[in-house]
Amino acid sequence: MSLASRTRLAALLAAVSVAAAGVTGWAYGHGDVRRPAAPEAVVRPSVTEGSALQIVAHPDDDLFFMNPDLSRSISTGIKVTTVYLTSGESDGRNEAHSPHLDDAAGPADRAAYAEARQNGIRGAYAQMATGDRSSAWQRRSIPTAGGGSAEVDVLVARPEVNLVWMELREARSISGDNPESLRGLWNGRVPALGSQLTSGTPVKQEFSYTREQVTAAIADVLAMYKPTTIRTQDPTPGRTDAGTFLDHQDHVYGARFVQAAAALYARSTDRPHFSVQNYVSYPNSSLPPTLDPQTAEEKLGYLKTYAWTDHEDWCGSPAGCGDRKAATRPTGAGWNQTIRYSRGDGTSWMAEGASGRLWAFAALDGRMAYWTRSGPQAPWQGPRFLSGAGIDTGASAVRLPDGRIAVFATRTTLGPAPEDYGRDVVYAVQTRADGAFGPWQTLGTPDTTDVSGTSAISAPSVAVDPAGRLTVYVRDSRRTLRARTQTAPGGAFGTWQDLGGAGLLGDPVTATDGSGRRHVYAATAGSVLAWVQPAPGAPFGGPFATGLPQTTGVLSVRAEGDGVRLFFRRPGSGSVGTSLASVDGPEPQFSRVAAAGGLGGYGGIGVAGGLLAGRAGAGTASVTGADGPQAWQESQMLYTGAPAGVAERAGTTVAAALGLDADLHVVTEVPAAGSEPWGGPPPAPRAPAGAPPTPPPRPLTKK
């Protein structure tokens, strides 16, 4: 990286400061993420407000699949609440290898085992928040809109940390056809699902919920806490060849109930805007690790507390102080080394339209929100909303040759019958440059069978040819690449085409090189596959084996001369690698993988010009140069999804991310050096597991 480039990068300025418009600048500090951890728990204030609410099926789904996002949210001091739909009572035996219920090991006690899991969760949260697993909780029972009751636990030392226990019965089987389950309730196999109260709970009266009452009860919790970020599991993980879900049935159907509850909550008016982030659960077992060793070890520390690995009686409960089933393998199936989003890792949700106007898109409240800025010196305006509900996390935007913007997404359909559930690809196009958007139009889905059971299509990736014809690419539920292209600019789309491939992960990415050839790439568990036009307008060749190394499954791409450059995370470290793809013959050729960006981090990488934006090892929104392994310049902001970037025709480079406050946050790389260096204090180092608390520093104010 040249001295001039380093100077420009060091002079990134907050492009806007318009809180009323829902847009703020990133606040940055100095230094590398790899400083030693402090010997004490620290509250690291975020520059954003807002609150995060996790909803999971079982006690431990949050620790296995949503950390370190969870612990880092707690560390900022924002409001953090986790809701557990079922009690996780399993077979009622709190031991590592539970025998069958009918042998001589003694009677099962599901209420006691569920309480032990509660105790382990409370210990892990207290440790994340205060460093002391035995820190006190205040517990009470509250009525729910479903006609039952829930237990609410408040951490006394950090009352912004809450746990809500819905205490419904779990399926007691990963995939078995048990009607007494969330799956059975969703599919109408049973009219109501009963409770499984834990021993020691302040909830004293048994209850049951219909499907509508479960939805209402969850929506009521959302209304009580008013989150700006909702985290939940994957409602559409897909199926195996044998027809069973790739995930635990409670994870899948619990997430579908959350979808229905969020849609109900979105109809209310007394609430802030909110985003939704979905997390991969069991399928992580067969996928590459995404976390660096330091973060994985920190995550494991909280899991060991939950699993009660030391067997010390720190909680004073006869039921036990944690989940001994997890004690022999607190790592899970390698889950302590991994966090992965099932949607929202795409980085193509910004575009430059006519006359230098920028557009940014994100799903808020189940609708497509957009922000716009008319020029480099103009304020951002938004969020404004396209009509229509059911829009999923993950948007892709492109500019048409006449300056109009087209935005693509997927949409989930909910209905009273199980077969009403499904997902389709939709798009909306401006009626004129800088004008209003037309109505959503549907492209359907390439999954034509078992739509309600799978619907596991990826978010779309979109390309536009010189004539203005659009092509949309998705990964289908069979993990192959599918495409649909307009027959004429502005006209109807042809049928879904099967482009092949196997075992694809994440969202496909596409770019057009300087010679007009289109490239499409998709990750697999072991490498990356490529589809490339040998000449502009020619049919695609591929899929080609690229020979690229294993990635974490999330790709970004930008055009570079007569080729395109790929960016990806390396498993086990989170560092960013890059390779240039060029075409000289029937197959693309790839340069040696080089380092780009600092060490650590996870999730998608926004690429624009010479700028990379993504998570540093501390999980914060950070930037660095694209042409070398410089350290991340860290902000003090956590965010959801992945950043996007645009290299404007005016010469500036803009990166944006959606904060946990459901606001757009922006930084701009100015084209000339000489600005003041970074302002504000550096972010505090990550706290180790099990450290005592210290008084929090004075929070920064939002710009």
XYZ file of C-alpha atoms in Angstrom:
703
model
C 0.000 0.000 0.000
C 1.478 3.381 -0.979
C 2.157 6.160 1.510
C -0.542 8.252 -0.159
C -3.040 5.412 0.150
C -2.170 4.894 3.803
C -2.640 8.596 4.441
C -6.032 8.614 2.725
C -7.134 5.580 4.686
C -5.992 7.166 7.935
C -8.127 10.190 7.086
C -11.481 8.445 6.791
C -14.072 10.942 7.883
C -17.595 10.525 9.143
C -19.521 11.390 5.994
C -22.726 12.399 7.719
C -24.058 13.328 11.108
C -27.826 13.273 10.766
C -29.309 11.261 13.607
C -32.827 12.354 12.702
C -32.398 10.727 9.313
C -31.227 7.488 10.882
C -27.660 7.781 9.579
C -24.509 8.311 11.604
C -20.762 8.147 11.124
C -18.523 5.412 12.469
C -16.435 6.566 15.440
C -12.903 5.237 15.172
C -9.929 4.710 17.436
C -6.294 3.785 16.928
C -4.526 0.487 16.954
C -4.558 -3.191 16.113
C -7.109 -5.658 17.401
C -4.339 -7.966 18.658
C -3.512 -6.140 21.874
C -3.451 -8.349 24.995
C -6.729 -8.949 26.791
C -7.233 -6.974 29.995
C -7.257 -8.970 33.261
C -10.742 -7.759 34.104
C -14.212 -7.573 32.608
C -14.827 -4.247 30.907
C -17.939 -2.588 29.563
C -16.960 -1.285 26.132
C -19.575 1.336 25.232
C -20.980 1.255 21.729
C -21.409 4.391 19.652
C -24.908 3.193 18.840
C -27.963 2.830 20.990
C -30.592 0.137 20.509
C -30.996 -3.311 22.006
C -30.473 -6.930 20.987
C -32.913 -9.765 21.617
C -32.071 -13.397 20.920
C -34.835 -16.017 20.575
C -33.690 -19.638 20.581
C -35.316 -23.026 20.922
C -33.194 -24.450 23.763
C -30.919 -23.285 26.561
C -27.421 -23.363 24.979
C -28.409 -22.557 21.354
C -27.379 -18.971 22.050
C -24.004 -19.931 23.528
C -23.181 -22.430 20.775
C -24.464 -20.566 17.735
C -24.772 -16.819 18.508
C -21.546 -16.169 20.363
C -19.372 -14.097 20.136
C -22.075 -11.704 18.844
C -23.911 -12.221 22.138
C -21.009 -11.618 24.533
C -19.848 -8.587 22.562
C -23.315 -7.078 22.686
C -23.351 -7.568 26.452
C -19.934 -5.913 26.697
C -21.251 -2.673 25.168
C -23.789 -2.093 27.942
C -26.809 -2.038 25.593
C -29.950 -3.915 26.591
C -29.558 -7.620 25.849
C -32.380 -10.134 26.296
C -32.532 -13.814 25.431
C -35.789 -15.763 25.093
C -35.851 -19.575 25.398
C -38.919 -21.126 23.774
C -38.628 -24.601 25.312
C -37.265 -25.835 28.639
C -34.825 -28.231 26.965
C -35.855 -31.016 29.325
C -34.615 -33.847 27.056
C -34.738 -37.220 28.871
C -34.562 -35.629 32.312
C -31.110 -36.913 33.302
C -28.319 -34.456 33.991
C -25.421 -36.675 33.022
C -23.053 -36.883 30.120
C -24.300 -40.203 28.741
C -27.944 -40.589 29.664
C -29.203 -44.179 29.500
C -32.622 -45.109 28.207
C -35.553 -44.265 30.421
C -36.436 -47.884 31.103
C -33.121 -49.118 32.528
C -31.886 -49.185 36.105
C -30.261 -45.738 36.263
C -33.068 -44.216 38.312
C -36.076 -42.056 37.513
C -35.918 -39.181 35.078
C -36.606 -35.702 36.406
C -37.224 -33.413 33.482
C -38.118 -30.432 35.674
C -34.826 -30.730 37.567
C -32.710 -31.196 34.436
C -34.377 -28.152 32.877
C -33.540 -26.171 36.009
C -29.919 -27.294 35.836
C -29.733 -25.947 32.291
C -31.257 -22.672 33.496
C -28.622 -22.450 36.218
C -25.863 -23.027 33.673
C -27.258 -20.321 31.414
C -27.546 -17.828 34.272
C -23.943 -18.583 35.225
C -22.684 -18.091 31.674
C -24.538 -14.785 31.255
C -23.357 -13.520 34.624
C -19.815 -14.424 33.608
C -20.151 -12.610 30.272
C -21.591 -9.517 31.960
C -19.695 -9.310 35.262
C -16.957 -11.922 35.256
C -18.634 -13.698 38.194
C -20.808 -16.688 37.361
C -22.514 -16.553 40.765
C -23.677 -12.947 40.359
C -27.266 -12.667 41.618
C -30.446 -12.711 39.549
C -33.929 -11.463 40.368
C -36.566 -13.924 39.102
C -40.282 -13.387 38.634
C -43.293 -14.749 36.733
C -45.166 -12.630 34.197
C -48.388 -13.355 32.277
C -48.135 -13.716 28.507
C -50.473 -12.710 25.715
C -50.865 -16.407 24.950
C -52.692 -16.974 28.219
C -49.797 -18.641 30.021
C -46.839 -17.374 32.019
C -43.126 -16.886 31.492
C -40.211 -16.537 33.872
C -38.158 -13.344 33.580
C -34.678 -13.174 35.135
C -32.880 -9.850 35.626
C -29.151 -9.724 36.404
C -28.959 -7.541 39.523
C -25.478 -6.156 38.823
C -26.324 -5.486 35.158
C -30.128 -5.089 34.971
C -29.993 -4.449 31.225
C -29.270 -8.201 30.864
C -32.504 -10.254 30.962
C -33.504 -13.874 30.335
C -37.050 -14.933 29.437
C -38.120 -18.580 29.812
C -41.263 -19.534 27.870
C -41.084 -23.094 29.327
C -42.753 -24.984 26.492
C -42.191 -28.681 25.978
C -39.348 -29.577 23.609
C -39.550 -32.220 20.873
C -37.213 -34.582 22.809
C -35.831 -35.744 19.480
C -33.688 -34.099 16.814
C -35.793 -35.303 13.891
C -38.298 -37.856 15.237
C -41.928 -37.369 14.297
C -43.229 -36.347 17.703
C -46.575 -34.499 17.450
C -46.057 -32.973 20.921
C -43.560 -30.417 19.652
C -43.228 -27.018 18.044
C -43.137 -28.822 14.709
C -46.325 -30.711 15.467
C -48.030 -27.522 16.618
C -46.949 -25.577 13.500
C -48.116 -28.359 11.196
C -51.456 -28.843 12.954
C -50.664 -32.287 14.336
C -51.774 -31.156 17.798
C -54.209 -28.356 18.702
C -52.024 -27.088 21.547
C -48.546 -27.621 23.035
C -48.177 -27.966 26.777
C -45.669 -26.453 29.161
C -42.681 -28.092 30.851
C -42.088 -26.126 34.024
C -38.677 -26.248 35.613
C -38.192 -27.010 39.269
C -37.633 -23.798 41.209
C -39.339 -21.578 38.649
C -41.604 -18.783 39.899
C -44.136 -19.950 37.267
C -46.468 -22.242 39.213
C -49.399 -22.960 36.907
C -49.162 -25.358 33.956
C -50.479 -24.019 30.637
C -50.723 -24.829 26.953
C -50.655 -22.721 23.779
C -52.296 -23.041 20.401
C -50.249 -22.093 17.343
C -51.757 -18.596 17.363
C -51.107 -18.229 21.104
C -47.419 -19.110 20.762
C -47.111 -16.432 18.086
C -48.959 -13.913 20.244
C -46.862 -14.740 23.322
C -43.567 -14.210 21.453
C -44.868 -10.996 19.856
C -45.830 -9.798 23.334
C -42.252 -10.321 24.544
C -40.999 -8.340 21.546
C -43.427 -5.546 22.435
C -42.193 -5.575 26.029
C -38.480 -5.260 25.143
C -38.739 -3.375 21.814
C -35.495 -4.694 20.294
C -33.729 -3.035 17.391
C -31.907 -6.273 16.518
C -33.638 -9.665 16.661
C -31.419 -12.743 16.490
C -32.930 -16.112 15.758
C -32.145 -19.465 14.214
C -32.547 -20.611 10.626
C -36.144 -21.404 9.624
C -35.050 -22.979 6.316
C -31.839 -25.019 6.692
C -32.829 -27.459 3.937
C -33.119 -31.232 4.044
C -30.881 -34.263 3.677
C -31.314 -36.700 0.797
C -33.322 -38.848 3.219
C -35.785 -35.998 3.735
C -34.878 -35.010 7.297
C -33.977 -31.448 8.206
C -30.286 -30.548 8.382
C -30.982 -29.021 11.786
C -32.877 -29.826 14.989
C -36.607 -29.619 14.383
C -37.061 -27.296 17.372
C -34.510 -24.885 15.864
C -36.358 -24.839 12.538
C -39.918 -24.485 13.797
C -38.966 -22.234 16.682
C -37.480 -19.863 14.080
C -40.689 -20.048 12.024
C -42.711 -19.077 15.071
C -40.321 -16.141 15.526
C -40.916 -15.119 11.903
C -44.667 -15.135 12.500
C -44.298 -13.240 15.791
C -42.010 -10.619 14.236
C -44.545 -10.086 11.443
C -47.276 -9.604 14.067
C -45.084 -7.264 16.124
C -44.215 -5.249 12.991
C -47.863 -4.234 12.655
C -47.659 -2.255 15.890
C -46.751 1.416 15.817
C -45.245 1.911 19.279
C -41.864 0.383 18.488
C -38.498 1.217 16.952
C -37.323 -0.164 13.635
C -35.732 -3.607 13.895
C -33.568 -5.912 11.814
C -33.428 -9.712 11.927
C -30.287 -11.851 11.866
C -30.538 -15.624 11.327
C -27.850 -18.021 12.548
C -26.721 -21.433 11.313
C -26.914 -24.140 13.991
C -26.172 -27.862 13.498
C -24.938 -27.551 9.878
C -21.862 -25.782 11.286
C -20.644 -29.262 12.266
C -19.540 -30.003 8.699
C -18.345 -26.515 7.766
C -14.956 -24.822 8.260
C -14.332 -22.909 11.508
C -14.769 -19.149 11.291
C -13.258 -17.829 14.543
C -9.665 -17.113 15.471
C -8.168 -19.148 18.361
C -8.455 -16.343 20.935
C -12.159 -15.797 20.233
C -12.852 -19.546 20.126
C -11.198 -19.998 23.517
C -13.176 -17.125 25.012
C -16.390 -18.657 23.694
C -15.398 -22.043 25.111
C -14.951 -20.511 28.566
C -18.628 -19.531 28.685
C -19.652 -22.959 27.402
C -17.630 -24.635 30.160
C -19.495 -22.579 32.733
C -22.806 -23.650 31.200
C -21.663 -27.301 31.089
C -20.612 -27.184 34.761
C -17.300 -28.805 33.882
C -15.715 -28.194 37.309
C -18.730 -29.680 39.164
C -18.354 -27.114 41.966
C -21.575 -26.203 43.772
C -21.502 -22.487 43.046
C -25.285 -22.116 42.608
C -26.670 -23.990 45.639
C -29.353 -25.790 43.624
C -30.184 -29.484 44.217
C -30.789 -29.783 40.462
C -27.184 -28.896 39.659
C -25.371 -25.831 38.372
C -25.216 -26.655 34.692
C -25.781 -29.066 31.843
C -23.648 -32.143 32.460
C -24.688 -33.605 29.106
C -22.478 -30.949 27.536
C -19.607 -31.457 29.989
C -17.746 -34.137 28.043
C -17.747 -31.970 24.911
C -18.398 -28.296 25.726
C -17.017 -27.447 22.290
C -20.075 -29.100 20.749
C -19.272 -30.424 17.281
C -16.594 -27.757 16.909
C -19.225 -25.073 17.480
C -17.032 -23.026 19.815
C -14.865 -22.270 16.759
C -17.700 -21.070 14.577
C -20.356 -18.440 14.078
C -22.188 -18.291 10.780
C -25.172 -16.340 9.429
C -27.706 -18.165 7.282
C -28.761 -14.895 5.635
C -27.382 -11.366 5.418
C -23.725 -11.944 4.486
C -24.080 -10.263 1.086
C -22.203 -7.019 0.456
C -23.921 -5.716 -2.706
C -26.731 -3.709 -1.082
C -25.406 -0.265 -2.090
C -25.391 1.229 -5.574
C -24.681 4.573 -7.263
C -27.543 5.781 -9.419
C -27.931 8.805 -11.637
C -26.062 12.074 -10.964
C -23.926 10.543 -8.208
C -26.882 9.638 -5.973
C -26.174 6.727 -3.629
C -28.730 4.155 -2.546
C -28.486 1.709 0.372
C -30.980 -1.056 1.167
C -31.716 -3.245 4.185
C -34.660 -5.230 5.524
C -36.228 -3.469 8.520
C -39.517 -4.485 10.146
C -39.951 -7.157 7.461
C -39.977 -4.473 4.736
C -37.326 -3.157 2.377
C -35.913 0.074 3.747
C -33.701 2.401 1.761
C -31.520 5.424 2.401
C -30.328 7.820 -0.282
C -27.850 10.662 -0.654
C -27.861 13.035 -3.624
C -24.140 13.861 -3.658
C -20.866 13.698 -1.687
C -21.697 16.785 0.371
C -25.427 16.127 0.753
C -27.084 14.633 3.831
C -28.435 11.098 3.813
C -32.200 10.702 3.901
C -34.038 7.678 5.296
C -35.065 5.155 6.123
C -37.944 5.121 3.674
C -39.790 1.959 2.742
C -40.936 0.074 -0.305
C -44.432 -1.339 -0.022
C -45.001 -4.954 0.939
C -44.069 -7.166 3.900
C -42.276 -10.461 4.405
C -38.905 -9.276 3.052
C -35.998 -11.389 4.312
C -32.595 -10.180 5.440
C -30.231 -9.799 2.496
C -30.622 -7.358 -0.428
C -28.765 -6.877 -3.699
C -28.879 -3.643 -5.714
C -27.660 -2.837 -9.234
C -27.668 0.200 -11.509
C -29.262 -0.105 -14.941
C -27.645 1.631 -17.939
C -30.177 4.497 -17.751
C -29.318 5.212 -14.088
C -32.313 3.478 -12.508
C -31.751 1.192 -9.531
C -33.122 -2.347 -9.212
C -33.204 -4.073 -5.814
C -33.587 -7.824 -5.312
C -34.400 -9.856 -2.197
C -36.242 -12.952 -1.063
C -39.664 -12.875 0.565
C -41.165 -15.326 3.048
C -44.861 -16.106 2.826
C -46.733 -17.024 5.999
C -50.253 -18.374 6.164
C -52.634 -20.359 8.344
C -51.809 -23.719 6.754
C -48.371 -25.417 6.851
C -48.237 -25.566 3.058
C -48.659 -21.780 2.912
C -45.088 -21.334 4.135
C -42.610 -20.572 1.345
C -40.021 -18.217 -0.087
C -39.665 -16.538 -3.472
C -37.228 -14.169 -5.183
C -38.635 -10.665 -5.692
C -37.396 -7.448 -7.260
C -38.432 -3.819 -7.628
C -37.179 -1.269 -10.181
C -37.343 2.511 -10.185
C -39.874 3.920 -12.624
C -37.305 6.538 -13.637
C -33.811 7.543 -12.569
C -33.861 8.897 -8.987
C -37.593 8.225 -8.916
C -39.975 6.050 -6.953
C -39.796 2.268 -7.008
C -42.426 0.219 -8.740
C -44.187 -2.705 -7.053
C -42.471 -5.927 -6.092
C -42.428 -8.499 -8.875
C -41.802 -12.176 -8.200
C -39.454 -14.593 -9.922
C -40.795 -17.490 -7.895
C -38.302 -20.048 -6.668
C -36.123 -22.665 -8.352
C -37.288 -25.079 -5.640
C -40.492 -26.453 -7.145
C -41.036 -29.410 -4.800
C -41.416 -29.457 -1.008
C -41.414 -25.655 -0.994
C -42.860 -25.390 2.513
C -40.299 -27.838 3.847
C -37.172 -26.391 2.268
C -37.266 -22.840 0.862
C -33.537 -22.850 1.595
C -32.595 -20.625 -1.337
C -29.861 -18.070 -0.788
C -30.165 -14.339 -1.057
C -29.870 -13.260 -4.708
C -26.837 -11.931 -6.529
C -27.570 -9.813 -9.607
C -25.783 -8.762 -12.783
C -26.824 -6.411 -15.587
C -25.450 -6.633 -19.132
C -24.644 -3.600 -21.336
C -28.111 -3.749 -22.922
C -29.764 -3.602 -19.498
C -30.870 -7.243 -19.165
C -30.857 -8.493 -15.591
C -29.702 -11.916 -14.441
C -30.283 -13.172 -10.913
C -28.273 -15.996 -9.341
C -29.238 -18.010 -6.271
C -28.076 -21.147 -4.527
C -31.023 -23.529 -4.412
C -31.962 -26.012 -1.689
C -29.951 -28.756 -3.439
C -26.864 -26.543 -3.025
C -26.483 -25.977 -6.779
C -26.380 -22.702 -8.743
C -29.511 -21.483 -10.523
C -30.002 -18.421 -12.744
C -32.865 -16.555 -14.375
C -32.341 -13.895 -17.074
C -34.545 -11.265 -18.701
C -35.329 -12.046 -22.304
C -35.149 -8.311 -23.109
C -34.308 -5.172 -21.094
C -37.242 -4.371 -18.849
C -39.075 -7.463 -20.044
C -40.072 -10.817 -18.627
C -37.570 -13.287 -17.241
C -36.953 -16.675 -18.773
C -37.133 -19.925 -16.844
C -34.747 -20.915 -14.068
C -31.563 -22.399 -15.521
C -29.503 -25.060 -13.757
C -25.811 -24.069 -13.803
C -24.673 -27.048 -11.745
C -22.147 -27.221 -8.974
C -22.561 -29.129 -5.717
C -22.340 -28.393 -2.010
C -22.480 -24.615 -2.439
C -22.351 -22.424 0.674
C -23.599 -18.925 1.329
C -24.599 -16.525 -1.439
C -23.085 -16.617 -4.940
C -21.231 -13.459 -6.026
C -20.875 -11.952 -9.481
C -18.882 -9.242 -11.252
C -18.076 -8.224 -14.837
C -14.435 -7.709 -15.790
C -13.012 -4.909 -17.931
C -13.468 -6.951 -21.115
C -17.176 -7.446 -20.431
C -16.983 -11.089 -19.331
C -19.215 -12.049 -16.427
C -17.866 -14.098 -13.525
C -19.859 -15.971 -10.870
C -18.284 -17.614 -7.829
C -19.628 -19.753 -5.002
C -17.849 -21.325 -2.061
C -17.945 -24.982 -1.101
C -16.759 -26.629 2.121
C -13.351 -27.230 0.536
C -12.725 -24.522 -2.068
C -14.487 -22.189 -4.540
C -16.244 -22.964 -7.825
C -16.268 -20.600 -10.823
C -18.572 -19.942 -13.784
C -17.087 -17.581 -16.406
C -18.062 -16.338 -19.845
C -15.174 -16.991 -22.274
C -16.263 -13.854 -24.158
C -18.796 -11.090 -23.495
C -22.319 -12.380 -24.104
C -21.187 -15.985 -24.561
C -22.745 -18.886 -22.637
C -21.185 -19.612 -19.279
C -18.472 -22.192 -18.905
C -18.203 -24.115 -15.673
C -18.437 -24.917 -12.953
C -14.642 -24.851 -12.851
C -12.520 -25.983 -9.936
C -10.482 -22.941 -8.951
C -7.831 -24.596 -6.814
C -8.350 -21.859 -4.262
C -7.917 -22.824 -0.610
C -10.720 -23.520 1.822
C -12.674 -20.453 2.925
C -15.268 -19.847 5.636
C -17.931 -19.778 2.910
C -18.466 -16.024 2.448
C -17.087 -14.379 -0.701
C -16.796 -10.834 -2.018
C -15.706 -9.790 -5.500
C -14.749 -6.645 -7.429
C -13.764 -6.007 -11.026
C -10.057 -5.358 -11.560
C -8.807 -4.683 -15.076
C -9.488 -7.647 -17.348
C -10.183 -9.862 -14.347
C -11.983 -9.884 -11.028
C -10.545 -10.093 -7.535
C -12.009 -12.395 -4.904
C -11.868 -11.723 -1.157
C -12.578 -14.339 1.493
C -11.909 -15.284 5.109
C -9.425 -18.037 5.961
C -10.734 -20.766 8.320
C -9.325 -20.838 11.822
C -7.909 -17.322 11.724
C -10.527 -15.051 10.159
C -7.798 -13.281 8.185
C -8.707 -12.040 4.712
C -7.208 -13.628 1.625
C -7.454 -12.397 -1.954
C -6.776 -13.786 -5.423
C -7.068 -12.242 -8.891
C -9.004 -14.279 -11.480
C -8.135 -13.708 -15.142
C -9.383 -15.389 -18.314
C -6.927 -16.559 -20.961
C -8.526 -19.648 -22.439
C -11.568 -21.687 -21.505
C -10.968 -21.615 -17.747
C -10.134 -18.782 -15.343
C -6.651 -18.595 -13.877
C -5.980 -17.463 -10.321
C -3.064 -15.608 -8.836
C -1.371 -16.756 -5.669
C -3.448 -15.983 -2.596
C -2.258 -12.855 -0.794
C -3.187 -11.317 2.546
C -5.527 -8.327 2.705
C -6.703 -6.664 5.883
C -5.685 -7.280 9.455
C -5.869 -10.448 11.499
C -9.056 -11.958 12.840
C -12.735 -11.285 12.318
C -15.611 -13.100 10.647
C -18.446 -12.479 8.211
C -18.627 -10.773 4.842
C -16.127 -8.203 3.556
C -17.414 -5.058 1.873
C -15.122 -4.026 -0.994
C -15.001 -0.658 -2.726
C -12.002 0.724 -4.533
C -8.992 0.409 -2.248
C -11.103 -0.016 0.890
C -12.181 -3.129 2.791
C -14.837 -2.994 5.486
C -15.665 -5.830 7.860
C -15.352 -7.162 11.384
C -12.026 -7.002 13.114
C -11.195 -9.580 15.775
C -13.071 -7.552 18.390
C -16.247 -7.800 16.286
C -16.488 -4.084 15.543
C -17.062 -2.389 12.193
C -13.574 -1.736 10.864
C -11.779 -0.701 7.687
C -8.421 -1.305 6.080
C -6.729 -1.133 2.690
C -7.539 -3.724 0.050
C -3.999 -4.117 -1.279
C -2.052 -5.331 1.728
C -2.189 -6.850 5.222
C -2.496 -3.607 7.172
C -4.127 -3.720 10.602
C -7.839 -3.039 10.814
C -8.758 0.473 11.873
C -11.389 -0.307 14.472
C -14.571 1.563 15.311
C -16.599 1.261 18.483
C -19.679 -0.072 16.700
C -21.169 -3.543 16.462
C -23.371 -4.212 13.475
C -25.538 -6.850 11.850
C -25.078 -8.562 8.504
C -22.159 -7.435 6.363
C -20.893 -4.006 5.221
C -21.294 -2.737 1.676
C -19.166 -0.295 -0.258
C -19.277 1.894 -3.358
C -16.415 3.591 -5.218
C -18.153 6.730 -6.479
C -17.497 8.320 -9.834
C -16.589 11.491 -7.943
C -13.562 9.685 -6.507
C -14.707 9.023 -2.976
C -15.220 5.576 -1.501
C -18.154 4.972 0.828
C -18.655 2.036 3.180
C -21.822 1.431 5.176
C -23.119 -1.008 7.790
C -26.395 -1.547 9.600
C -25.790 -1.012 13.298
C -27.460 -2.917 16.117
C -29.640 0.195 16.454
C -31.199 -0.516 13.006
C -29.636 2.684 11.659
C -27.336 3.087 8.674
C -23.750 4.024 9.597
C -21.341 5.363 7.000
C -17.665 6.208 6.531
C -16.084 7.887 3.517
C -12.547 7.662 2.179
C -11.758 11.070 0.758
C -9.711 11.235 -2.449
C -7.103 13.639 -1.055
C -4.820 13.431 1.962
C -4.353 16.023 4.675
C -7.334 15.507 6.979
C -6.998 15.172 10.718
C -6.129 11.696 12.032
C -8.576 9.400 13.689
C -10.527 10.820 16.588
C -11.833 9.218 19.766
C -10.364 6.642 22.117
C -9.486 3.144 20.934
C -11.965 0.360 21.657
C -11.325 -1.491 24.904
C -9.742 -4.944 24.637
C -11.891 -8.002 24.911
C -12.421 -9.297 28.420
C -11.319 -12.810 29.326
C -13.774 -15.331 30.665
C -14.258 -15.251 34.433
C -12.913 -11.784 35.276
C -14.457 -9.394 37.840
C -16.190 -6.228 36.671
C -14.864 -2.686 36.723
C -16.879 0.539 36.544
C -17.826 1.300 32.930
C -16.274 4.283 31.146
C -18.486 7.201 30.215
C -20.542 6.196 27.153
C -19.961 8.000 23.898
C -22.876 9.929 22.467
C -24.330 9.125 19.100
C -23.538 11.652 16.402
